[in-house]
Amino acid sequence: MAITYFSDTSNLQASLATFVVTLIGAKIVLHLIQKDNAPPGPQGLPLLGYLPFFGEFPYKTFKKLRRQYGDIFSVQMGSFPAVVLNGRELIKEALVNRGDDFSGRPNFYSSQVCGPEALLLQYSDITVLHRKLATNYLQKFTEARHNPIEEMVNDEVRIASSEFADTNGKPFYPRDIIFQCVGSVIFQICYGRDVNIREENPSFVEFTKSSSDFTQFVASGNPVEVMPYLRYVMPWKVTKFKQIMKRLVSIRINQVKEIMKSYRPGHMRHLADGLISAYQEEKNKPDSVFTEQRVFKTLDEITGAGFESIATTLTWTVLMLAAHPEIQEKAHQEIERVIGKRQPKLMDKFELNYCQALVNEVMRFTNIVPLSFPHAATKDTELAGYTIRKGTVVIPNLHSISHDPELWGDPDTFRPDRYLDSNSLLDKSSVDKFSVFSIGRRKCLGETLARKELFLFTVGMLQHCKFTKPDHIKEYTFASCKLGHSNPRHLEQRVRRS
């Protein structure tokens, strides 16, 4: 038995040694291949790359690496070679001026689960068509003479203000109330008005829960994304993701199928009607690429763009107001002076300059997506004098713009006045310095909708409420989460009727 034991051990040691040597050899070969004028960068570990060194806040790690390697550097993300782009000019060069070269999406594991119809995949004529149709119909719906967005948001502000008031000045977490209100607006934009949407529409309840689950799952980090072989080691990660996606897809399909039963050509009740109309017009054309499935996927992108990012930004807004009472009072005084007690309208933004500045400063300071959703090189190309191979993951570091001292002077100070000119009017050149919605062909499809909602919600809440920190909190600590939206979930506050 002893001989057998040692023999097995020797075989095991030999196998492990062979495995380690193979890994090291593969690492060396990979390094030599990628060293072909690739951007410089730190060395990582076999199989894992530089992922173990990203830390809790990757954008902070990238800030340090930028000091060492410059505005562009390479990192290995598991199985994927990646380059990180820093600074406004370099990111603009890649995503705007060189959009053809960097408009792809990485073939991460989640894209394989979502299927080939996913809009997050490669940029193509199909993608262009869908973005164009979605933008056109979204614009038609939100800019109608009788603007439904104003009515929807004002209704939700009343609900939120009432629920805030029900806390009776006690500390509470505002996130859930805000998420319900924002979710209600985007759900109605896509699928239609429903007076009792919260109580009587189970699809809406499931939509808000599943959307929140999806964002939390992505934000927490999923190593299977960049190391697909881990699906055999961490099967629960894959199972959970598939379950969330299945729930979201089911909601969307059921909603559209119900809508199709009452669809009338030429009568647009909501965004789904508009997209169904486009599908009906396109489907019989010989070269048509517009399918029923793609109607569903377009709605997916709109709901994703219009829900989580808006809700998270608004949650940060009320927390920033509580943290800066002097800024809150200044915005409230402007609202009192310009519109008084009447409901806010989108046209009011031209006179509510400080409120617009406040919205932009919240987006800049909190920067809910410090790292833009990754792009991918669509072909072998060059950037900043370096060779970028086809398929390379490209990560625009938006935090390097939103908190660039050369652009803002004091980027770590929350100061809405930076967006105003000498006449206290909104300075468009300052607004254009940074967009949390990214830039270029892949910028957020829902940017226009998001800006409208953020303005109306912010003004409405400031009309009705005054936000303060709980007595036991001396100062809020603001930090972005690991990989996705910054997370204001655990910050308490108090509110009273203003």
Short mmCIF file of C-alpha atoms in Angstrom, two decimals:
data_model
loop_
_atom_site.label_atom_id
_atom_site.label_comp_id
_atom_site.label_asym_id
_atom_site.label_seq_id
_atom_site.Cartn_x
_atom_site.Cartn_y
_atom_site.Cartn_z
CA MET A 1 0.00 0.00 0.00
CA ALA A 2 2.84 2.35 0.83
CA ILE A 3 4.43 1.86 -2.58
CA THR A 4 1.13 2.57 -4.30
CA TYR A 5 0.63 5.69 -2.19
CA PHE A 6 4.02 7.17 -3.07
CA SER A 7 3.57 6.23 -6.70
CA ASP A 8 0.25 8.07 -6.84
CA THR A 9 1.78 11.06 -5.09
CA SER A 10 4.66 11.16 -7.58
CA ASN A 11 2.22 11.04 -10.47
CA LEU A 12 0.20 13.81 -8.89
CA GLN A 13 3.30 15.95 -8.35
CA ALA A 14 4.41 15.33 -11.91
CA SER A 15 0.98 16.30 -13.22
CA LEU A 16 0.93 19.45 -11.13
CA ALA A 17 4.43 20.35 -12.27
CA THR A 18 3.46 19.82 -15.90
CA PHE A 19 0.34 21.94 -15.38
CA VAL A 20 2.30 24.80 -13.79
CA VAL A 21 5.00 24.70 -16.49
CA THR A 22 2.31 24.73 -19.18
CA LEU A 23 0.62 27.73 -17.58
CA ILE A 24 3.89 29.62 -17.31
CA GLY A 25 4.78 28.72 -20.88
CA ALA A 26 1.38 29.84 -22.13
CA LYS A 27 1.76 33.06 -20.19
CA ILE A 28 5.16 33.74 -21.76
CA VAL A 29 3.91 32.98 -25.26
CA LEU A 30 0.85 35.17 -24.73
CA HIS A 31 3.01 37.97 -23.42
CA LEU A 32 5.35 37.76 -26.42
CA ILE A 33 2.42 37.78 -28.85
CA GLN A 34 0.77 40.76 -27.20
CA LYS A 35 3.99 42.67 -26.79
CA ASP A 36 3.84 43.55 -30.49
CA ASN A 37 3.70 47.32 -29.87
CA ALA A 38 0.81 46.88 -27.46
CA PRO A 39 0.32 49.54 -24.77
CA PRO A 40 2.48 48.91 -21.70
CA GLY A 41 0.92 47.58 -18.54
CA PRO A 42 1.39 45.55 -15.38
CA GLN A 43 1.95 41.80 -15.33
CA GLY A 44 -0.87 39.65 -14.04
CA LEU A 45 -1.21 36.04 -12.95
CA PRO A 46 -1.74 32.95 -15.11
CA LEU A 47 -5.44 32.45 -15.96
CA LEU A 48 -6.51 35.37 -13.76
CA GLY A 49 -4.58 38.18 -15.38
CA TYR A 50 -4.63 41.43 -13.41
CA LEU A 51 -8.13 40.90 -11.97
CA PRO A 52 -6.94 40.02 -8.42
CA PHE A 53 -5.25 43.43 -8.25
CA PHE A 54 -8.24 45.53 -9.36
CA GLY A 55 -9.23 45.99 -5.73
CA GLU A 56 -12.60 47.11 -4.41
CA PHE A 57 -12.64 50.18 -6.63
CA PRO A 58 -11.03 49.45 -10.03
CA TYR A 59 -11.13 53.09 -11.14
CA LYS A 60 -8.81 53.95 -8.24
CA THR A 61 -6.42 51.20 -9.32
CA PHE A 62 -6.54 52.54 -12.88
CA LYS A 63 -5.74 56.02 -11.58
CA LYS A 64 -2.50 54.68 -10.07
CA LEU A 65 -1.64 52.71 -13.21
CA ARG A 66 -2.24 55.83 -15.30
CA ARG A 67 0.43 57.66 -13.34
CA GLN A 68 2.86 54.84 -14.13
CA TYR A 69 1.98 53.98 -17.74
CA GLY A 70 0.14 56.99 -19.18
CA ASP A 71 -3.33 57.55 -20.63
CA ILE A 72 -3.45 54.14 -22.30
CA PHE A 73 -2.27 50.89 -20.75
CA SER A 74 -2.90 47.15 -21.04
CA VAL A 75 -4.33 44.79 -18.44
CA GLN A 76 -5.21 41.13 -18.78
CA MET A 77 -8.77 40.39 -17.61
CA GLY A 78 -8.93 36.64 -17.19
CA SER A 79 -9.08 35.25 -20.73
CA PHE A 80 -9.42 38.69 -22.33
CA PRO A 81 -6.63 41.15 -23.22
CA ALA A 82 -7.82 44.68 -22.44
CA VAL A 83 -6.69 48.27 -22.74
CA VAL A 84 -7.84 51.06 -20.44
CA LEU A 85 -8.38 54.55 -21.88
CA ASN A 86 -8.02 57.62 -19.69
CA GLY A 87 -8.63 61.30 -20.26
CA ARG A 88 -11.21 63.17 -22.28
CA GLU A 89 -9.17 63.57 -25.45
CA LEU A 90 -8.07 59.94 -25.77
CA ILE A 91 -11.54 58.56 -25.03
CA LYS A 92 -13.06 60.97 -27.56
CA GLU A 93 -10.46 59.95 -30.15
CA ALA A 94 -11.35 56.28 -29.72
CA LEU A 95 -15.14 56.41 -29.37
CA VAL A 96 -15.98 59.37 -31.61
CA ASN A 97 -13.22 59.99 -34.14
CA ARG A 98 -12.37 56.29 -34.46
CA GLY A 99 -15.84 54.94 -33.78
CA ASP A 100 -15.62 52.33 -36.57
CA ASP A 101 -12.62 50.71 -34.90
CA PHE A 102 -13.96 50.62 -31.34
CA SER A 103 -17.73 50.14 -31.62
CA GLY A 104 -17.74 46.39 -30.91
CA ARG A 105 -18.67 44.65 -27.67
CA PRO A 106 -16.61 41.93 -25.96
CA ASN A 107 -17.86 38.39 -26.29
CA PHE A 108 -18.27 37.99 -22.54
CA TYR A 109 -20.11 34.99 -21.18
CA SER A 110 -23.31 36.96 -20.48
CA SER A 111 -23.63 37.86 -24.16
CA GLN A 112 -23.55 34.17 -24.99
CA VAL A 113 -26.32 33.54 -22.46
CA CYS A 114 -28.42 36.41 -23.83
CA GLY A 115 -28.15 35.00 -27.35
CA PRO A 116 -27.21 36.40 -30.75
CA GLU A 117 -30.09 38.88 -30.76
CA ALA A 118 -28.60 40.86 -27.87
CA LEU A 119 -28.19 44.51 -28.75
CA LEU A 120 -24.98 44.68 -26.76
CA LEU A 121 -23.16 42.66 -29.39
CA GLN A 122 -21.29 43.85 -32.45
CA TYR A 123 -22.17 47.17 -34.02
CA SER A 124 -23.85 46.57 -37.38
CA ASP A 125 -26.51 47.88 -39.74
CA ILE A 126 -29.08 46.08 -37.60
CA THR A 127 -27.87 47.90 -34.50
CA VAL A 128 -27.99 51.24 -36.33
CA LEU A 129 -31.57 50.57 -37.47
CA HIS A 130 -32.75 49.65 -33.99
CA ARG A 131 -31.14 52.65 -32.32
CA LYS A 132 -32.59 54.95 -34.98
CA LEU A 133 -36.11 53.55 -34.62
CA ALA A 134 -35.98 53.59 -30.83
CA THR A 135 -34.66 57.17 -30.77
CA ASN A 136 -37.28 58.39 -33.25
CA TYR A 137 -40.25 56.86 -31.46
CA LEU A 138 -38.97 57.83 -28.03
CA GLN A 139 -38.65 61.42 -29.26
CA LYS A 140 -42.15 61.39 -30.77
CA PHE A 141 -43.64 60.03 -27.58
CA THR A 142 -41.84 62.32 -25.13
CA GLU A 143 -42.18 65.50 -27.21
CA ALA A 144 -45.88 65.24 -28.03
CA ARG A 145 -47.98 68.38 -27.55
CA HIS A 146 -49.56 66.83 -24.47
CA ASN A 147 -46.30 65.72 -22.89
CA PRO A 148 -46.96 62.46 -21.04
CA ILE A 149 -43.56 62.52 -19.32
CA GLU A 150 -44.44 65.62 -17.32
CA GLU A 151 -47.72 64.13 -16.14
CA MET A 152 -46.17 60.76 -15.28
CA VAL A 153 -43.26 62.25 -13.33
CA ASN A 154 -45.43 64.76 -11.46
CA ASP A 155 -47.78 61.94 -10.45
CA GLU A 156 -44.85 59.91 -9.13
CA VAL A 157 -43.38 62.92 -7.30
CA ARG A 158 -46.66 63.29 -5.42
CA ILE A 159 -46.54 59.61 -4.47
CA ALA A 160 -42.89 59.81 -3.40
CA SER A 161 -43.47 62.99 -1.38
CA SER A 162 -46.37 61.36 0.43
CA GLU A 163 -44.31 58.26 1.22
CA PHE A 164 -41.40 60.45 2.36
CA ALA A 165 -43.78 62.37 4.64
CA ASP A 166 -45.08 59.12 6.13
CA THR A 167 -41.64 58.58 7.69
CA ASN A 168 -42.52 61.43 10.12
CA GLY A 169 -39.00 62.81 10.17
CA LYS A 170 -37.43 59.48 11.14
CA PRO A 171 -34.29 58.23 9.34
CA PHE A 172 -35.01 56.02 6.33
CA TYR A 173 -33.45 54.69 3.14
CA PRO A 174 -34.87 56.56 0.12
CA ARG A 175 -33.73 54.09 -2.52
CA ASP A 176 -36.75 51.80 -2.64
CA ILE A 177 -39.29 54.63 -2.90
CA ILE A 178 -37.33 56.30 -5.68
CA PHE A 179 -36.82 53.06 -7.59
CA GLN A 180 -40.56 52.37 -7.52
CA CYS A 181 -41.35 55.84 -8.87
CA VAL A 182 -38.78 55.79 -11.66
CA GLY A 183 -39.66 52.22 -12.58
CA SER A 184 -43.31 53.22 -12.86
CA VAL A 185 -42.49 56.02 -15.32
CA ILE A 186 -40.31 53.93 -17.63
CA PHE A 187 -42.75 51.01 -17.51
CA GLN A 188 -45.60 53.31 -18.57
CA ILE A 189 -43.51 54.91 -21.32
CA CYS A 190 -42.81 51.50 -22.78
CA TYR A 191 -46.09 49.69 -22.12
CA GLY A 192 -48.80 52.24 -21.35
CA ARG A 193 -50.47 54.21 -18.55
CA ASP A 194 -52.01 52.32 -15.69
CA VAL A 195 -53.52 54.22 -12.78
CA ASN A 196 -53.08 51.30 -10.38
CA ILE A 197 -49.83 50.00 -11.84
CA ARG A 198 -48.24 49.32 -8.45
CA GLU A 199 -51.12 47.39 -6.90
CA GLU A 200 -52.71 45.66 -9.87
CA ASN A 201 -49.92 45.00 -12.35
CA PRO A 202 -47.84 41.99 -11.27
CA SER A 203 -45.59 42.47 -14.31
CA PHE A 204 -44.51 45.87 -12.98
CA VAL A 205 -43.73 44.46 -9.54
CA GLU A 206 -41.67 41.69 -11.10
CA PHE A 207 -40.01 44.17 -13.48
CA THR A 208 -38.71 46.42 -10.70
CA LYS A 209 -37.50 43.48 -8.62
CA SER A 210 -35.78 41.69 -11.52
CA SER A 211 -34.19 44.91 -12.81
CA SER A 212 -32.79 45.63 -9.37
CA ASP A 213 -31.54 42.04 -9.05
CA PHE A 214 -29.83 42.31 -12.43
CA THR A 215 -27.98 45.52 -11.57
CA GLN A 216 -26.86 44.22 -8.18
CA PHE A 217 -25.67 40.97 -9.74
CA VAL A 218 -23.61 42.76 -12.41
CA ALA A 219 -22.28 45.38 -9.99
CA SER A 220 -21.09 42.74 -7.52
CA GLY A 221 -18.77 41.33 -10.16
CA ASN A 222 -19.09 38.05 -11.98
CA PRO A 223 -15.72 36.40 -12.72
CA VAL A 224 -17.41 33.95 -15.10
CA GLU A 225 -17.80 36.88 -17.52
CA VAL A 226 -14.09 37.01 -18.31
CA MET A 227 -13.15 33.50 -17.22
CA PRO A 228 -15.86 31.30 -18.79
CA TYR A 229 -14.22 28.11 -17.57
CA LEU A 230 -15.27 29.11 -14.03
CA ARG A 231 -18.86 28.22 -14.90
CA TYR A 232 -17.88 24.67 -14.00
CA VAL A 233 -16.46 25.82 -10.66
CA MET A 234 -19.14 28.43 -9.83
CA PRO A 235 -22.29 27.06 -11.49
CA TRP A 236 -24.54 29.04 -9.13
CA LYS A 237 -23.33 32.28 -10.73
CA VAL A 238 -24.49 31.13 -14.15
CA THR A 239 -27.74 29.74 -12.78
CA LYS A 240 -28.63 32.98 -11.01
CA PHE A 241 -27.86 35.10 -14.07
CA LYS A 242 -29.98 32.86 -16.30
CA GLN A 243 -32.86 33.01 -13.84
CA ILE A 244 -32.81 36.82 -13.74
CA MET A 245 -32.63 37.07 -17.53
CA LYS A 246 -35.44 34.56 -17.94
CA ARG A 247 -37.69 36.63 -15.67
CA LEU A 248 -36.93 39.87 -17.53
CA VAL A 249 -37.46 38.30 -20.94
CA SER A 250 -40.73 36.73 -19.83
CA ILE A 251 -42.08 40.08 -18.59
CA ARG A 252 -41.20 41.82 -21.83
CA ILE A 253 -42.63 39.12 -24.11
CA ASN A 254 -45.89 38.90 -22.17
CA GLN A 255 -46.35 42.67 -22.16
CA VAL A 256 -45.78 43.05 -25.90
CA LYS A 257 -48.02 40.12 -26.78
CA GLU A 258 -50.86 41.63 -24.76
CA ILE A 259 -50.28 44.99 -26.42
CA MET A 260 -50.37 43.43 -29.88
CA LYS A 261 -53.93 42.23 -29.21
CA SER A 262 -55.18 45.83 -28.94
CA TYR A 263 -52.71 47.45 -31.34
CA ARG A 264 -54.23 49.91 -33.83
CA PRO A 265 -52.10 51.30 -36.71
CA GLY A 266 -51.54 55.04 -36.46
CA HIS A 267 -52.49 55.22 -32.77
CA MET A 268 -49.37 55.36 -30.59
CA ARG A 269 -50.22 54.89 -26.93
CA HIS A 270 -46.67 54.09 -25.82
CA LEU A 271 -43.25 53.15 -27.10
CA ALA A 272 -44.18 49.51 -27.71
CA ASP A 273 -46.90 50.65 -30.15
CA GLY A 274 -44.33 52.68 -32.07
CA LEU A 275 -41.92 49.77 -32.38
CA ILE A 276 -44.70 47.37 -33.35
CA SER A 277 -45.70 49.86 -36.06
CA ALA A 278 -42.13 49.92 -37.36
CA TYR A 279 -42.05 46.12 -37.34
CA GLN A 280 -45.33 45.91 -39.28
CA GLU A 281 -43.97 48.32 -41.90
CA GLU A 282 -40.62 46.58 -42.24
CA LYS A 283 -41.45 42.89 -41.98
CA ASN A 284 -42.72 42.45 -45.56
CA LYS A 285 -39.78 44.20 -47.20
CA PRO A 286 -37.47 41.75 -49.04
CA ASP A 287 -34.35 42.97 -47.25
CA SER A 288 -35.98 43.51 -43.86
CA VAL A 289 -33.86 42.72 -40.79
CA PHE A 290 -36.48 43.89 -38.28
CA THR A 291 -37.99 40.93 -36.43
CA GLU A 292 -40.45 40.59 -33.59
CA GLN A 293 -37.60 39.44 -31.35
CA ARG A 294 -35.73 42.64 -32.09
CA VAL A 295 -38.74 44.70 -31.06
CA PHE A 296 -38.41 42.99 -27.69
CA LYS A 297 -34.67 43.63 -27.51
CA THR A 298 -35.08 47.32 -28.33
CA LEU A 299 -37.51 47.64 -25.42
CA ASP A 300 -34.95 45.88 -23.23
CA GLU A 301 -32.36 48.52 -24.00
CA ILE A 302 -34.78 51.38 -23.37
CA THR A 303 -35.98 50.01 -20.03
CA GLY A 304 -32.40 49.32 -18.95
CA ALA A 305 -31.29 52.82 -19.95
CA GLY A 306 -34.29 54.51 -18.35
CA PHE A 307 -34.59 52.71 -15.06
CA GLU A 308 -31.51 51.84 -13.05
CA SER A 309 -29.33 54.80 -14.05
CA ILE A 310 -32.07 57.38 -13.42
CA ALA A 311 -33.17 55.82 -10.14
CA THR A 312 -29.61 55.54 -8.83
CA THR A 313 -28.79 59.13 -9.82
CA LEU A 314 -31.94 60.43 -8.10
CA THR A 315 -31.10 58.50 -4.95
CA TRP A 316 -27.72 60.18 -4.95
CA THR A 317 -29.42 63.53 -5.61
CA VAL A 318 -31.48 63.51 -2.42
CA LEU A 319 -28.45 62.34 -0.44
CA MET A 320 -26.28 65.13 -1.85
CA LEU A 321 -29.01 67.64 -0.99
CA ALA A 322 -29.07 66.35 2.58
CA ALA A 323 -25.28 66.58 2.75
CA HIS A 324 -25.26 70.17 1.42
CA PRO A 325 -28.17 72.13 2.95
CA GLU A 326 -26.93 75.45 1.55
CA ILE A 327 -27.09 74.07 -2.01
CA GLN A 328 -30.53 72.58 -1.34
CA GLU A 329 -31.80 75.94 -0.09
CA LYS A 330 -30.40 77.81 -3.10
CA ALA A 331 -32.13 75.43 -5.52
CA HIS A 332 -35.39 75.63 -3.53
CA GLN A 333 -35.33 79.43 -3.61
CA GLU A 334 -34.87 79.41 -7.39
CA ILE A 335 -37.88 77.09 -7.77
CA GLU A 336 -40.00 79.31 -5.49
CA ARG A 337 -39.03 82.39 -7.49
CA VAL A 338 -39.57 80.91 -10.97
CA ILE A 339 -42.53 78.52 -10.74
CA GLY A 340 -43.86 78.78 -7.20
CA LYS A 341 -46.21 75.94 -6.27
CA ARG A 342 -47.36 74.90 -9.75
CA GLN A 343 -46.17 71.64 -11.25
CA PRO A 344 -42.83 71.86 -13.07
CA LYS A 345 -42.67 71.58 -16.85
CA LEU A 346 -39.75 70.75 -19.10
CA MET A 347 -39.82 74.28 -20.50
CA ASP A 348 -38.97 75.57 -17.01
CA LYS A 349 -35.41 74.33 -17.43
CA PHE A 350 -34.54 77.46 -19.40
CA GLU A 351 -35.19 79.57 -16.30
CA LEU A 352 -34.15 77.08 -13.63
CA ASN A 353 -30.45 77.33 -14.41
CA TYR A 354 -29.20 76.48 -10.93
CA CYS A 355 -31.41 73.39 -10.80
CA GLN A 356 -29.98 72.28 -14.15
CA ALA A 357 -26.49 72.89 -12.81
CA LEU A 358 -27.38 70.82 -9.73
CA VAL A 359 -28.50 67.86 -11.86
CA ASN A 360 -25.29 67.98 -13.92
CA GLU A 361 -23.10 68.25 -10.83
CA VAL A 362 -24.76 65.23 -9.22
CA MET A 363 -24.09 63.21 -12.37
CA ARG A 364 -20.47 64.35 -12.48
CA PHE A 365 -19.63 64.07 -8.80
CA THR A 366 -21.26 60.70 -8.11
CA ASN A 367 -20.47 59.32 -11.60
CA ILE A 368 -22.66 56.26 -11.22
CA VAL A 369 -20.79 54.33 -13.93
CA PRO A 370 -17.10 55.16 -13.34
CA LEU A 371 -16.05 52.60 -15.96
CA SER A 372 -18.07 52.67 -19.16
CA PHE A 373 -19.51 49.40 -20.42
CA PRO A 374 -16.57 47.77 -22.25
CA HIS A 375 -16.09 48.20 -25.98
CA ALA A 376 -14.06 45.93 -28.25
CA ALA A 377 -11.78 46.59 -31.21
CA THR A 378 -13.52 45.51 -34.42
CA LYS A 379 -10.24 45.13 -36.31
CA ASP A 380 -6.48 45.49 -35.89
CA THR A 381 -5.92 49.20 -35.47
CA GLU A 382 -3.74 51.83 -33.82
CA LEU A 383 -4.41 54.30 -31.04
CA ALA A 384 -1.99 56.77 -29.49
CA GLY A 385 0.84 55.10 -31.42
CA TYR A 386 0.10 51.62 -30.08
CA THR A 387 -1.26 48.55 -31.85
CA ILE A 388 -4.68 47.38 -30.68
CA ARG A 389 -5.52 43.88 -31.89
CA LYS A 390 -8.99 42.90 -33.08
CA GLY A 391 -11.14 41.64 -30.22
CA THR A 392 -9.20 43.51 -27.53
CA VAL A 393 -11.48 44.72 -24.74
CA VAL A 394 -11.48 48.53 -24.51
CA ILE A 395 -12.43 50.12 -21.17
CA PRO A 396 -13.12 53.88 -21.19
CA ASN A 397 -12.39 55.17 -17.70
CA LEU A 398 -15.10 57.84 -17.36
CA HIS A 399 -13.93 58.65 -13.83
CA SER A 400 -10.72 59.99 -15.37
CA ILE A 401 -12.90 62.67 -17.03
CA SER A 402 -15.45 63.39 -14.30
CA HIS A 403 -12.69 63.91 -11.72
CA ASP A 404 -9.94 65.39 -13.87
CA PRO A 405 -8.34 68.38 -12.04
CA GLU A 406 -7.36 69.94 -15.36
CA LEU A 407 -11.00 70.06 -16.45
CA TRP A 408 -12.66 70.95 -13.15
CA GLY A 409 -10.05 72.51 -10.88
CA ASP A 410 -11.58 71.05 -7.71
CA PRO A 411 -13.22 67.82 -8.92
CA ASP A 412 -13.66 66.36 -5.43
CA THR A 413 -15.78 69.32 -4.32
CA PHE A 414 -19.54 69.22 -4.90
CA ARG A 415 -20.18 72.62 -6.50
CA PRO A 416 -23.09 73.12 -8.95
CA ASP A 417 -21.98 76.70 -9.68
CA ARG A 418 -19.18 75.31 -11.87
CA TYR A 419 -21.87 74.80 -14.55
CA LEU A 420 -22.96 78.47 -14.55
CA ASP A 421 -21.43 81.37 -16.47
CA SER A 422 -20.86 84.90 -15.19
CA ASN A 423 -24.55 85.70 -15.78
CA SER A 424 -25.69 82.66 -13.74
CA LEU A 425 -26.91 80.94 -16.91
CA LEU A 426 -26.16 77.32 -17.71
CA ASP A 427 -22.76 77.07 -19.42
CA LYS A 428 -23.15 74.51 -22.21
CA SER A 429 -19.39 74.19 -22.66
CA SER A 430 -19.12 72.96 -19.07
CA VAL A 431 -21.99 70.51 -19.58
CA ASP A 432 -20.26 69.13 -22.68
CA LYS A 433 -17.04 68.38 -20.78
CA PHE A 434 -18.45 65.17 -19.35
CA SER A 435 -21.35 62.81 -19.93
CA VAL A 436 -22.17 59.93 -17.62
CA PHE A 437 -24.00 58.47 -20.64
CA SER A 438 -20.67 58.00 -22.46
CA ILE A 439 -20.05 59.27 -26.00
CA GLY A 440 -19.88 58.00 -29.55
CA ARG A 441 -21.98 55.41 -31.31
CA ARG A 442 -22.54 53.34 -28.20
CA LYS A 443 -23.61 56.15 -25.90
CA CYS A 444 -26.67 55.48 -23.76
CA LEU A 445 -29.80 55.29 -25.89
CA GLY A 446 -31.92 56.80 -23.14
CA GLU A 447 -29.84 59.93 -22.48
CA THR A 448 -32.51 62.41 -23.59
CA LEU A 449 -35.21 60.64 -21.59
CA ALA A 450 -32.94 60.39 -18.55
CA ARG A 451 -32.12 64.11 -18.55
CA LYS A 452 -35.81 65.02 -18.75
CA GLU A 453 -36.76 62.72 -15.91
CA LEU A 454 -33.86 63.81 -13.71
CA PHE A 455 -34.79 67.47 -14.11
CA LEU A 456 -38.51 66.97 -13.43
CA PHE A 457 -37.98 64.62 -10.48
CA THR A 458 -35.33 66.86 -8.89
CA VAL A 459 -37.40 70.04 -9.18
CA GLY A 460 -40.56 68.27 -8.03
CA MET A 461 -38.94 66.73 -4.96
CA LEU A 462 -37.33 70.05 -4.01
CA GLN A 463 -40.75 71.70 -4.23
CA HIS A 464 -42.33 69.35 -1.74
CA CYS A 465 -39.54 68.11 0.53
CA LYS A 466 -36.53 69.17 2.54
CA PHE A 467 -33.89 66.49 3.03
CA THR A 468 -31.58 66.34 6.06
CA LYS A 469 -28.99 63.99 7.52
CA PRO A 470 -30.00 61.93 10.57
CA ASP A 471 -28.56 63.31 13.80
CA HIS A 472 -26.26 60.31 14.31
CA ILE A 473 -24.55 60.81 10.92
CA LYS A 474 -21.89 63.52 10.97
CA GLU A 475 -20.87 63.14 7.35
CA TYR A 476 -21.81 60.92 4.43
CA THR A 477 -19.07 58.81 2.85
CA PHE A 478 -19.48 58.69 -0.90
CA ALA A 479 -17.90 55.88 -2.90
CA SER A 480 -18.61 54.03 -6.11
CA CYS A 481 -19.22 50.31 -6.07
CA LYS A 482 -16.92 47.70 -7.53
CA LEU A 483 -17.81 47.49 -11.20
CA GLY A 484 -21.19 49.02 -11.95
CA HIS A 485 -23.50 51.68 -10.55
CA SER A 486 -22.35 53.58 -7.50
CA ASN A 487 -24.37 52.35 -4.58
CA PRO A 488 -26.19 54.75 -2.24
CA ARG A 489 -28.29 51.93 -0.80
CA HIS A 490 -27.09 52.10 2.79
CA LEU A 491 -27.13 55.87 3.38
CA GLU A 492 -29.93 57.03 5.67
CA GLN A 493 -31.61 60.42 5.65
CA ARG A 494 -34.56 62.33 7.01
CA VAL A 495 -37.16 64.38 5.18
CA ARG A 496 -39.84 66.89 6.02
CA ARG A 497 -42.38 68.77 3.97
CA SER A 498 -40.92 72.06 2.74
#
